[in-house]
Tab-separated table of C-alpha atoms in Angstrom:
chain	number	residue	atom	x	y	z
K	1	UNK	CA	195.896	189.763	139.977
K	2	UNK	CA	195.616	193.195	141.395
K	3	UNK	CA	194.131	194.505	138.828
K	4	UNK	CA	191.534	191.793	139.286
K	5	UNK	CA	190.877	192.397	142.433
K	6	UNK	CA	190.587	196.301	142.560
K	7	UNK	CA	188.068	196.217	139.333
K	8	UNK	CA	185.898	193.684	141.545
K	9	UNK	CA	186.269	195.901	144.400
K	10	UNK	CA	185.142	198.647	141.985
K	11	UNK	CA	182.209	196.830	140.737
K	12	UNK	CA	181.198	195.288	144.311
K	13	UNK	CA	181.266	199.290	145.272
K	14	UNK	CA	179.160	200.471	142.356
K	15	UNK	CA	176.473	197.963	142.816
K	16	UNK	CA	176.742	198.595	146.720
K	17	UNK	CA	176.329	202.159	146.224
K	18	UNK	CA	173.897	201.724	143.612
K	19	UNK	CA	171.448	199.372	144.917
K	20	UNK	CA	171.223	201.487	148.408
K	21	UNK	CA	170.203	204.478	145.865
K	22	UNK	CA	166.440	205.085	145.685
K	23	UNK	CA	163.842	203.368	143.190
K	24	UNK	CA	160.615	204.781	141.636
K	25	UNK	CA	158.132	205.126	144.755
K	26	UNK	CA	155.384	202.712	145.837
K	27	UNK	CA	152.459	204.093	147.262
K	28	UNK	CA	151.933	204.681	151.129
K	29	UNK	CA	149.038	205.800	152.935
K	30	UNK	CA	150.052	209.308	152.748
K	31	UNK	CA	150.099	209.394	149.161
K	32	UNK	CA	146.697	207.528	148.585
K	33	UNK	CA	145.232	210.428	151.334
K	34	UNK	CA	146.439	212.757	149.109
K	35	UNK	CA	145.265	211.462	145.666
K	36	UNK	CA	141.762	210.866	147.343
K	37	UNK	CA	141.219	214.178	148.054
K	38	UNK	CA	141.769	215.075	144.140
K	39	UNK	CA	140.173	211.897	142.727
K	40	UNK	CA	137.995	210.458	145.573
K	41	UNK	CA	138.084	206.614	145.596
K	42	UNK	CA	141.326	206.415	144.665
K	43	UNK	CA	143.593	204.616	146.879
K	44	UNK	CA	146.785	202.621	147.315
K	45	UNK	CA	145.942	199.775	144.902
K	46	UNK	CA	145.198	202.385	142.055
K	47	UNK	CA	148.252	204.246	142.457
K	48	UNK	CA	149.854	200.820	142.674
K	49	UNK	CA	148.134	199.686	139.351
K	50	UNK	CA	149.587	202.888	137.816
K	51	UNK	CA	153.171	202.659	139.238
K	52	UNK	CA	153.291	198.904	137.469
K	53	UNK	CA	151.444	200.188	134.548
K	54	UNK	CA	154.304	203.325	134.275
K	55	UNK	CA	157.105	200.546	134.338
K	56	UNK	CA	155.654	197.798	131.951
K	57	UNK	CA	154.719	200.487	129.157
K	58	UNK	CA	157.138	203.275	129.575
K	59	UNK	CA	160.044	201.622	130.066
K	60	UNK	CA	159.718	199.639	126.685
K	61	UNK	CA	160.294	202.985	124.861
K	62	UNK	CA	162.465	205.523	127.074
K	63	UNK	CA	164.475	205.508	130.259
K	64	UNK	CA	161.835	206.024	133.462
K	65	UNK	CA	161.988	209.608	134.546
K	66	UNK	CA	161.343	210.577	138.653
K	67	UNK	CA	157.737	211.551	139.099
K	68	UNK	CA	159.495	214.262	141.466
K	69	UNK	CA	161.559	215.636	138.063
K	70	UNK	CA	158.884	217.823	137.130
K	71	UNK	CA	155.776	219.873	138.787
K	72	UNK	CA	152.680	217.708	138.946
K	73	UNK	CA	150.977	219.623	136.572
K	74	UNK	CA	153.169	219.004	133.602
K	75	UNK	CA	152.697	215.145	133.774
K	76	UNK	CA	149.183	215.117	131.992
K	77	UNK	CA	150.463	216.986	129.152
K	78	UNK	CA	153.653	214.393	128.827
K	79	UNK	CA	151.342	211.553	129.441
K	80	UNK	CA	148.770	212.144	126.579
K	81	UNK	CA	152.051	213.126	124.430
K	82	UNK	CA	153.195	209.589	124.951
K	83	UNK	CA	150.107	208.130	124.426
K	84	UNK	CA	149.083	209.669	121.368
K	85	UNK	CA	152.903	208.622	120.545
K	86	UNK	CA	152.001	204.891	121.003
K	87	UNK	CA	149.332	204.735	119.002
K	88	UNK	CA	146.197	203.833	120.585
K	89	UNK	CA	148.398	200.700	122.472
K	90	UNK	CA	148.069	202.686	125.832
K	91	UNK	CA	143.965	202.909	127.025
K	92	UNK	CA	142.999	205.988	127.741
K	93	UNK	CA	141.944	204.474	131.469
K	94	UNK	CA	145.384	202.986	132.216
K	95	UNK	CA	146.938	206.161	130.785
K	96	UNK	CA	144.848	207.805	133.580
K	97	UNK	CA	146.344	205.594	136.061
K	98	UNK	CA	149.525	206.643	134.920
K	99	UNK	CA	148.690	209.915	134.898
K	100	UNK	CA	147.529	209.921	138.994
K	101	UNK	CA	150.680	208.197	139.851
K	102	UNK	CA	152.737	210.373	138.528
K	103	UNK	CA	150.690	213.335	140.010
K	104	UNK	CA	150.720	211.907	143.323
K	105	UNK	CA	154.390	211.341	143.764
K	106	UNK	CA	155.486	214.673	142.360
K	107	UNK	CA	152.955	216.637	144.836
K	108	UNK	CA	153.414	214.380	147.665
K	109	UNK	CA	157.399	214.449	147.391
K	110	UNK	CA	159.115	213.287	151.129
K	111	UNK	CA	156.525	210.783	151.619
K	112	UNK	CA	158.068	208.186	149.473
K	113	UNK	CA	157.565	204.308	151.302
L	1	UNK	CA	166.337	208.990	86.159
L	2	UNK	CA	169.452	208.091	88.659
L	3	UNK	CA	169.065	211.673	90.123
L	4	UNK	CA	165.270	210.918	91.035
L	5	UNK	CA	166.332	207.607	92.077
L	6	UNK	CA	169.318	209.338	94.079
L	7	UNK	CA	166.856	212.093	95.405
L	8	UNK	CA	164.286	209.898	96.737
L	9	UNK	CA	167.043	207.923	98.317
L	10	UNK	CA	168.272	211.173	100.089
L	11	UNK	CA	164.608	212.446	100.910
L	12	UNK	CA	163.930	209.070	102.872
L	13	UNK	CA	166.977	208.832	104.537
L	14	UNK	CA	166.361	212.358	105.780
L	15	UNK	CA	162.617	211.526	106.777
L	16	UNK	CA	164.263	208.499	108.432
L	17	UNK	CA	166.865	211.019	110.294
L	18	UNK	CA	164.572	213.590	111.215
L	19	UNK	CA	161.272	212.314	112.041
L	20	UNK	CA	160.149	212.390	114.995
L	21	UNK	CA	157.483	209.485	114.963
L	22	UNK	CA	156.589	207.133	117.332
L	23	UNK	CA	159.645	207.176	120.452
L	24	UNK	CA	160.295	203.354	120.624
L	25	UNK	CA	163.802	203.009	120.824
L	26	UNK	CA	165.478	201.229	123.754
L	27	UNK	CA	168.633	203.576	123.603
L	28	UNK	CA	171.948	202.581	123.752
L	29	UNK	CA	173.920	205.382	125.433
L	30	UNK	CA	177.341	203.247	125.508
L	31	UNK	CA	178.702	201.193	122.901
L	32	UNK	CA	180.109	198.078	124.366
L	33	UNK	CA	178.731	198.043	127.635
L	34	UNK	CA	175.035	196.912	127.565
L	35	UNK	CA	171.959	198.091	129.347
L	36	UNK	CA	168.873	196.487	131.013
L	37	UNK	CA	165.743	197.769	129.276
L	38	UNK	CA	164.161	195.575	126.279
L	39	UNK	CA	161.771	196.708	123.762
L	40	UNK	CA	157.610	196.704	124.599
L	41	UNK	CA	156.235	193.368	122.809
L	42	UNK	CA	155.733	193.844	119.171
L	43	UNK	CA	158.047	197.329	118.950
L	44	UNK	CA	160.792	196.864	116.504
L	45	UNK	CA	164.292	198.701	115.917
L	46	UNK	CA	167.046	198.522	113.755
L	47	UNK	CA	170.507	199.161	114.857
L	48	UNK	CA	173.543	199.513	112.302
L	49	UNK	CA	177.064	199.120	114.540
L	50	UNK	CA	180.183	199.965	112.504
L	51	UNK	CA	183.386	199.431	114.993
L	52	UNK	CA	186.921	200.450	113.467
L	53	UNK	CA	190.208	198.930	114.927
L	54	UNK	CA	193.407	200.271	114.276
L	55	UNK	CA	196.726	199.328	114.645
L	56	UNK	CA	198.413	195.880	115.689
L	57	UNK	CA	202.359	194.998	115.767
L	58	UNK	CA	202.102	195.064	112.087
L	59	UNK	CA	199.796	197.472	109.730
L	60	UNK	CA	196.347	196.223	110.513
L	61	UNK	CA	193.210	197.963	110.018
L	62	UNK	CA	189.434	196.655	110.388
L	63	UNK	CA	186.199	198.142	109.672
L	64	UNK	CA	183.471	195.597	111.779
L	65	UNK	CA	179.410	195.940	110.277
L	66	UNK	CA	176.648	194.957	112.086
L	67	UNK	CA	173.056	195.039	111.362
L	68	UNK	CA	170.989	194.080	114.220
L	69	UNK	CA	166.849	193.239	113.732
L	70	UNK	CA	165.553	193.574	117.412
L	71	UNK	CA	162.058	193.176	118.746
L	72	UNK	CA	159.640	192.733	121.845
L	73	UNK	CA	158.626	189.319	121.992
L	74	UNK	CA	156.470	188.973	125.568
L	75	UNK	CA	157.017	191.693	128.126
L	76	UNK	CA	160.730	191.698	129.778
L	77	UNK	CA	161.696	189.649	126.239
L	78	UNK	CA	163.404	190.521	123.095
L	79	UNK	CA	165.475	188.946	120.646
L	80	UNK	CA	167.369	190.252	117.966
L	81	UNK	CA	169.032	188.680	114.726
L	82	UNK	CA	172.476	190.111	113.450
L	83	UNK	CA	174.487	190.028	110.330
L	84	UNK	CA	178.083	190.318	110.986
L	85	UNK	CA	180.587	191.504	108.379
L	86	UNK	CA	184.147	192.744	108.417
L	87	UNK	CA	186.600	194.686	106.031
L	88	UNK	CA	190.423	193.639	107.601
L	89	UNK	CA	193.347	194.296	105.923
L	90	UNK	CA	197.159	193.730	107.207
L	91	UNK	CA	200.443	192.947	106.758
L	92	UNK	CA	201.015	188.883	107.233
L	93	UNK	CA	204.509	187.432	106.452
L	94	UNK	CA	204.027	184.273	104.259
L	95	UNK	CA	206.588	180.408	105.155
L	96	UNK	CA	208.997	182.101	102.987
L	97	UNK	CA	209.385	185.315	104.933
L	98	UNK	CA	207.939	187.596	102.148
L	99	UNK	CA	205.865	190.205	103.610
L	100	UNK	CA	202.417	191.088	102.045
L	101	UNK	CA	199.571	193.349	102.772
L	102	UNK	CA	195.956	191.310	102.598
L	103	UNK	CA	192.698	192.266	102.410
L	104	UNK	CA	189.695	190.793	103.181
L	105	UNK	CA	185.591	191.122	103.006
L	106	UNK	CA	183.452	188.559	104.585
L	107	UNK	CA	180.090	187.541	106.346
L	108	UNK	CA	181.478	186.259	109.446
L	109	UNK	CA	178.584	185.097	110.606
L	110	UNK	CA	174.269	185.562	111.538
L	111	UNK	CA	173.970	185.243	114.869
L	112	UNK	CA	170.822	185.142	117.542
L	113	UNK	CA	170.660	187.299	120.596
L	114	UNK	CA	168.026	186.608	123.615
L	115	UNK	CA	167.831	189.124	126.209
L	116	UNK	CA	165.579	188.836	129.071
L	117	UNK	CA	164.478	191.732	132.013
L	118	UNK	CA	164.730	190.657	135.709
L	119	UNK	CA	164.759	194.781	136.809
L	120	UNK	CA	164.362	197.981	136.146
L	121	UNK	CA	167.061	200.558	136.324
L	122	UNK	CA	164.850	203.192	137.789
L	123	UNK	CA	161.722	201.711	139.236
L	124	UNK	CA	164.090	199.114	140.802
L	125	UNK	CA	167.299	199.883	143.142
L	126	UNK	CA	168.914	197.906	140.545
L	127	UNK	CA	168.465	197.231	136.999
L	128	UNK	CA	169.539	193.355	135.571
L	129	UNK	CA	168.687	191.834	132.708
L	130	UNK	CA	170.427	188.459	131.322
L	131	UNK	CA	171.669	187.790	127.891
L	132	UNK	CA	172.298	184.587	125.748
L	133	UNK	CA	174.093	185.256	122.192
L	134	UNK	CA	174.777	182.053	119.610
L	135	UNK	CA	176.451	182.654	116.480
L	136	UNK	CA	177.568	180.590	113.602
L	137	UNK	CA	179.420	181.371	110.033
L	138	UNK	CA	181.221	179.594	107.806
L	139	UNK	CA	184.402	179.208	110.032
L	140	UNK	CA	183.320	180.237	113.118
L	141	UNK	CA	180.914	179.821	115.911
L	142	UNK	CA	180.144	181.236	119.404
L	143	UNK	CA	178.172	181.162	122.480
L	144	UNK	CA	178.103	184.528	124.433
L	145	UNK	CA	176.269	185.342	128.124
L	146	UNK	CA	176.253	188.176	129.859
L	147	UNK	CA	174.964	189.208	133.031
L	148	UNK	CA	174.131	192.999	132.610
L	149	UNK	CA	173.541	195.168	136.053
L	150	UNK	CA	172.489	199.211	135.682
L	151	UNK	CA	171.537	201.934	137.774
L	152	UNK	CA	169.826	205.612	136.951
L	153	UNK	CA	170.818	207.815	140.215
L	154	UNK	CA	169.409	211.221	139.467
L	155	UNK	CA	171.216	212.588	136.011
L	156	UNK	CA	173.995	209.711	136.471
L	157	UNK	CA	174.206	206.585	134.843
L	158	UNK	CA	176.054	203.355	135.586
L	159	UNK	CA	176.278	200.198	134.413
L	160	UNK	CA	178.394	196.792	134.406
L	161	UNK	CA	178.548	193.559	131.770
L	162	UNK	CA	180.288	190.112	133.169
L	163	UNK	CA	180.313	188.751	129.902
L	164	UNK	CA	181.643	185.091	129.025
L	165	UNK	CA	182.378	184.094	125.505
L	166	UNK	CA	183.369	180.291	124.045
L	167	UNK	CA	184.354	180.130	120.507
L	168	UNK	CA	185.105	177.087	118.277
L	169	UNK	CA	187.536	177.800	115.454
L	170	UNK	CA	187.310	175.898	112.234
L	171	UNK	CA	189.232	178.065	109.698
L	172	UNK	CA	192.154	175.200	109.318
L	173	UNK	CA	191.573	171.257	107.347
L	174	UNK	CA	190.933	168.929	110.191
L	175	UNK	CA	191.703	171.320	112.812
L	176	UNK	CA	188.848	172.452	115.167
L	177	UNK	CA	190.903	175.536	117.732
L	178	UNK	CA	188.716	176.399	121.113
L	179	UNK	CA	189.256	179.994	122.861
L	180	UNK	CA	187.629	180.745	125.760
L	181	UNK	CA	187.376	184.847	126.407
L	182	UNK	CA	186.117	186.654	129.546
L	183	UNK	CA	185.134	190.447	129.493
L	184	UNK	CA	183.744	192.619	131.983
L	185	UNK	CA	182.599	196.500	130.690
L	186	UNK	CA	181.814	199.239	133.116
L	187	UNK	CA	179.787	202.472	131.786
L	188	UNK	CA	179.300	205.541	133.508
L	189	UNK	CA	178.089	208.757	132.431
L	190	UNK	CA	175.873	212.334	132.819
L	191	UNK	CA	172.633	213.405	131.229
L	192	UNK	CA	173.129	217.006	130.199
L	193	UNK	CA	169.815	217.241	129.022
L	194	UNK	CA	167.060	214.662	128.120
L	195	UNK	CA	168.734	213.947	124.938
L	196	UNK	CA	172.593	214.659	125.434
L	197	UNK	CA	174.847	212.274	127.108
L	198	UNK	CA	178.462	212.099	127.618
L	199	UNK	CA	180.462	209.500	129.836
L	200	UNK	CA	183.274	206.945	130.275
L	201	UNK	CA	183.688	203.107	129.135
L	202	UNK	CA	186.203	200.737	130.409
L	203	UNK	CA	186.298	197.113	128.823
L	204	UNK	CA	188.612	194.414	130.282
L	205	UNK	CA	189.088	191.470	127.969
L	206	UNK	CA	191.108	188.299	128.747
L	207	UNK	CA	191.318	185.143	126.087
L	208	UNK	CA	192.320	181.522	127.051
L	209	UNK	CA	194.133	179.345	124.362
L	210	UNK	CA	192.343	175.921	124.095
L	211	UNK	CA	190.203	177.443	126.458
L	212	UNK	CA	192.806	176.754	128.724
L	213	UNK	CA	195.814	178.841	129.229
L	214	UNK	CA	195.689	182.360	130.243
L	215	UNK	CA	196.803	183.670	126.764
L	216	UNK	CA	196.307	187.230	127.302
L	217	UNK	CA	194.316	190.032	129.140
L	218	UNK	CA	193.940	193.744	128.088
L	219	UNK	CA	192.344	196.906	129.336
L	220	UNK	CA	190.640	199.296	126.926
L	221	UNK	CA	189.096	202.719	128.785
L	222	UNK	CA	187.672	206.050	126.605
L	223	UNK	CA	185.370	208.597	126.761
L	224	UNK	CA	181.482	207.924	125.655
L	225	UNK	CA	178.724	209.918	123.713
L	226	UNK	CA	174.763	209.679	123.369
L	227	UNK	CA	172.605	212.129	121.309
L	228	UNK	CA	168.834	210.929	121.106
L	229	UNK	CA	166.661	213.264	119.587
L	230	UNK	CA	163.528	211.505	119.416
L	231	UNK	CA	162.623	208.219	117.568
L	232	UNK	CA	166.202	207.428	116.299
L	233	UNK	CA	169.502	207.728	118.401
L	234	UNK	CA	173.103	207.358	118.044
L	235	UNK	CA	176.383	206.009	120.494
L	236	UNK	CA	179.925	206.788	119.627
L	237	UNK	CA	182.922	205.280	122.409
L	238	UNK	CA	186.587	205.583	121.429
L	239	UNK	CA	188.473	203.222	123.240
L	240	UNK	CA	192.274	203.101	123.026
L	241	UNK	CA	193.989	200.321	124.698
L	242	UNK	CA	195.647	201.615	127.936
L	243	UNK	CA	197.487	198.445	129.540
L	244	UNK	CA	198.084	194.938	129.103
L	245	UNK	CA	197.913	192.806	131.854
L	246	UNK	CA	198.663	189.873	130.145
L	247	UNK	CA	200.476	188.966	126.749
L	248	UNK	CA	202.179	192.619	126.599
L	249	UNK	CA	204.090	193.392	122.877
L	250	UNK	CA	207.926	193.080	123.561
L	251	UNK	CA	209.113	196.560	124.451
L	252	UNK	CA	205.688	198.049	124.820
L	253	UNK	CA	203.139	197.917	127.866
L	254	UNK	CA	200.315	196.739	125.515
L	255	UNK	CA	199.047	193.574	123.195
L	256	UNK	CA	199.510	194.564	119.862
L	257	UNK	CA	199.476	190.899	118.725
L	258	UNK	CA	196.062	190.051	119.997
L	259	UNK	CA	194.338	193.068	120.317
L	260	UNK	CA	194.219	196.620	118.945
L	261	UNK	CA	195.653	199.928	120.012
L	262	UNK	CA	192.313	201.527	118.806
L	263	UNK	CA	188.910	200.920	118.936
L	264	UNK	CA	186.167	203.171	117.749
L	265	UNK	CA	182.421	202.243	117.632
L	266	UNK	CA	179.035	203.885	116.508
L	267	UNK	CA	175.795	202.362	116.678
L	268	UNK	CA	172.564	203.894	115.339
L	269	UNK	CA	169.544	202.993	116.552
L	270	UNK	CA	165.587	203.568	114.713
L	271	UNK	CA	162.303	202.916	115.224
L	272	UNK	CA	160.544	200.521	112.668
């Protein structure tokens, strides 16, 4: 019964711990500034579209990686990599999406919201 | 004409090894503890499981094969068909007392997995996904769930299976036996690099007699490995059993009746 109880404990802690861990960053208004000045019209609902587009496609095929893991200008290089890897499944316009998230939230690192 | 059969054998194999086509795998980096992410809709994989188990109150050794089929059905759904088959042999004492070692080869049985995403390990603070498993053979059949919870923190990886198991017996005339089994895996583990992985499983399994009785409950724990280097990967876990909470072999602190004193798995996983 101990046993019991201290691997629930365990697992209560884990998830705890786990759940009050960051997730992959949704755009603020700091982050759309940003990725207007680069790409002007871009705004929160674009970098939005490419956040969901990064999960729903990506995630299929490899574990997510942090925008912040790398410098903003490798992404475009690792982006067309994986799309040319997919076979023509990924548009070239949501890959850009993708692509401007990604940029955004590596350059713009502190301001998650 | 064997040795151009045998080479062309060898030279796809190797292409199969080694290629490094499109990356579609959904990775397994432990063996018995599962993880959240399904397959894209339409991307297929094949994964062969081999899991060895060694050593029982008498000689018993097992070799366990499974072939799994898995693909994306709609996004956040895959299924997956399996073909189980195991290689057991042991010692069994016969009514008269004689002992005898035995040895047997069978399809145990083709079973149907459903797993569906509610979360994402990364984008998410939590990943969950939930999993339905029916399977049926000639003397056996079994409904598994499990409710599977994950979590990507930086280079670490954790994750945690409740997993719930009923199984109807019909390997006796007349005689249909029920067993109810509980198991809860935890995972955790360290990316070395994008493709190197090393961690720690622990896998707590408890069975009820006539889905009733607490029969017995065991506690395996070993060290985990992951090596993916591009559109195939691989998962090793060795697993020897540590304690016995319940059902404990006279004179020993673990369940040598029920259970094994080692387990080994590797799965395999590639792209189709």
């Amino acid at each position: 019964m101990k046993s019991i109880t201290f691997i629930a404990a365990v697992i209560t802690g884990v998830v705890t711990a786990a759940a009050c861990t960051s997730s992959l960053p949704h755009a603020n208004e700091q982050h759309a500034e940003w990725a207007a000045q680069r790409w002007p019209g871009v705004g929160i609902a674009e970098l939005e579209q490419g956040r969901n587009l990064y999960v729903q496609n990506c995630s299929g095929c490899h574990m997510l990686r942090d925008p912040k893991s790398q410098p903003p200008d490798k992404w475009p290089e690792d982006v067309e990599e994986m799309r040319v890897k997919m076979g023509g499944r990924l548009s070239e316009a949501d890959a850009e999406l993708i692509e401007r998230y990604l940029i955004t939230m590596s350059a713009t690192a502190g301001m998650d919201g | 004409m064997m040795f151009r059969t045998g080479r062309l054998v060898a030279a796809c194999a190797l292409a199969i090894l080694f290629s490094a086509a499109e990356a579609s795998a959904t990775q397994r980096h432990f063996t018995y503890t599962y993880e959240s992410p399904v397959l894209n809709p339409g991307d297929a994989e094949l994964e062969p499981w081999t899991t060895f188990k060694w050593g029982r109150d008498n000689y018993y050794s097992s070799v366990e094969q499974r072939l799994e089929f898995e693909i994306g059905v709609v996004p956040n759904l895959q299924t997956s068909l399996y073909w189980n088959f195991a290689a057991t042999s042991q010692d069994v004492t016969d009514a008269t007392g004689v002992e005898a070692r035995q040895t047997e080869f069978e399809l145990e049985s083709i079973s149907s997995e459903w797993k569906y995403r509610l979360s994402d390990p990364v984008a998410d603070p939590l990943g969950s996904s939930l999993y339905l498993e029916g399977a049926l053979g000639p003397t056996e059949a079994e409904i598994e769930a499990k409710v599977i919870l994950d979590k990507r923190i930086g280079q670490v990886l954790l994750a945690a299976n409740l997993v719930g198991e009923y199984e109807w017996i019909f390997d006796e005339a007349n005689k249909t036996e029920r067993e109810l089994a509980f198991e809860l895996n935890l995972g955790g583990g360290y990316f070395f690099t994008d493709t190197l992985f090393a961690g720690l499983e622990l896998m707590s399994q408890t069975e009820l007699e006539h889905a009733e009785e607490l029969e017995n409950s065991v506690l395996y724990a070993g060290p985990t490995f992951g090596y993916s280097p591009g559109s195939w990967w691989m998962a090793m876990t060795v697993m020897p059993q540590i304690v016995a909470l319940k059902g404990a072999s006279q004179g020993s602190s673990l369940d040598l009746e029920h259970h094994e004193r080692l387990q080994t798995r590797f799965l395999f996983g590639f792209d189709l």
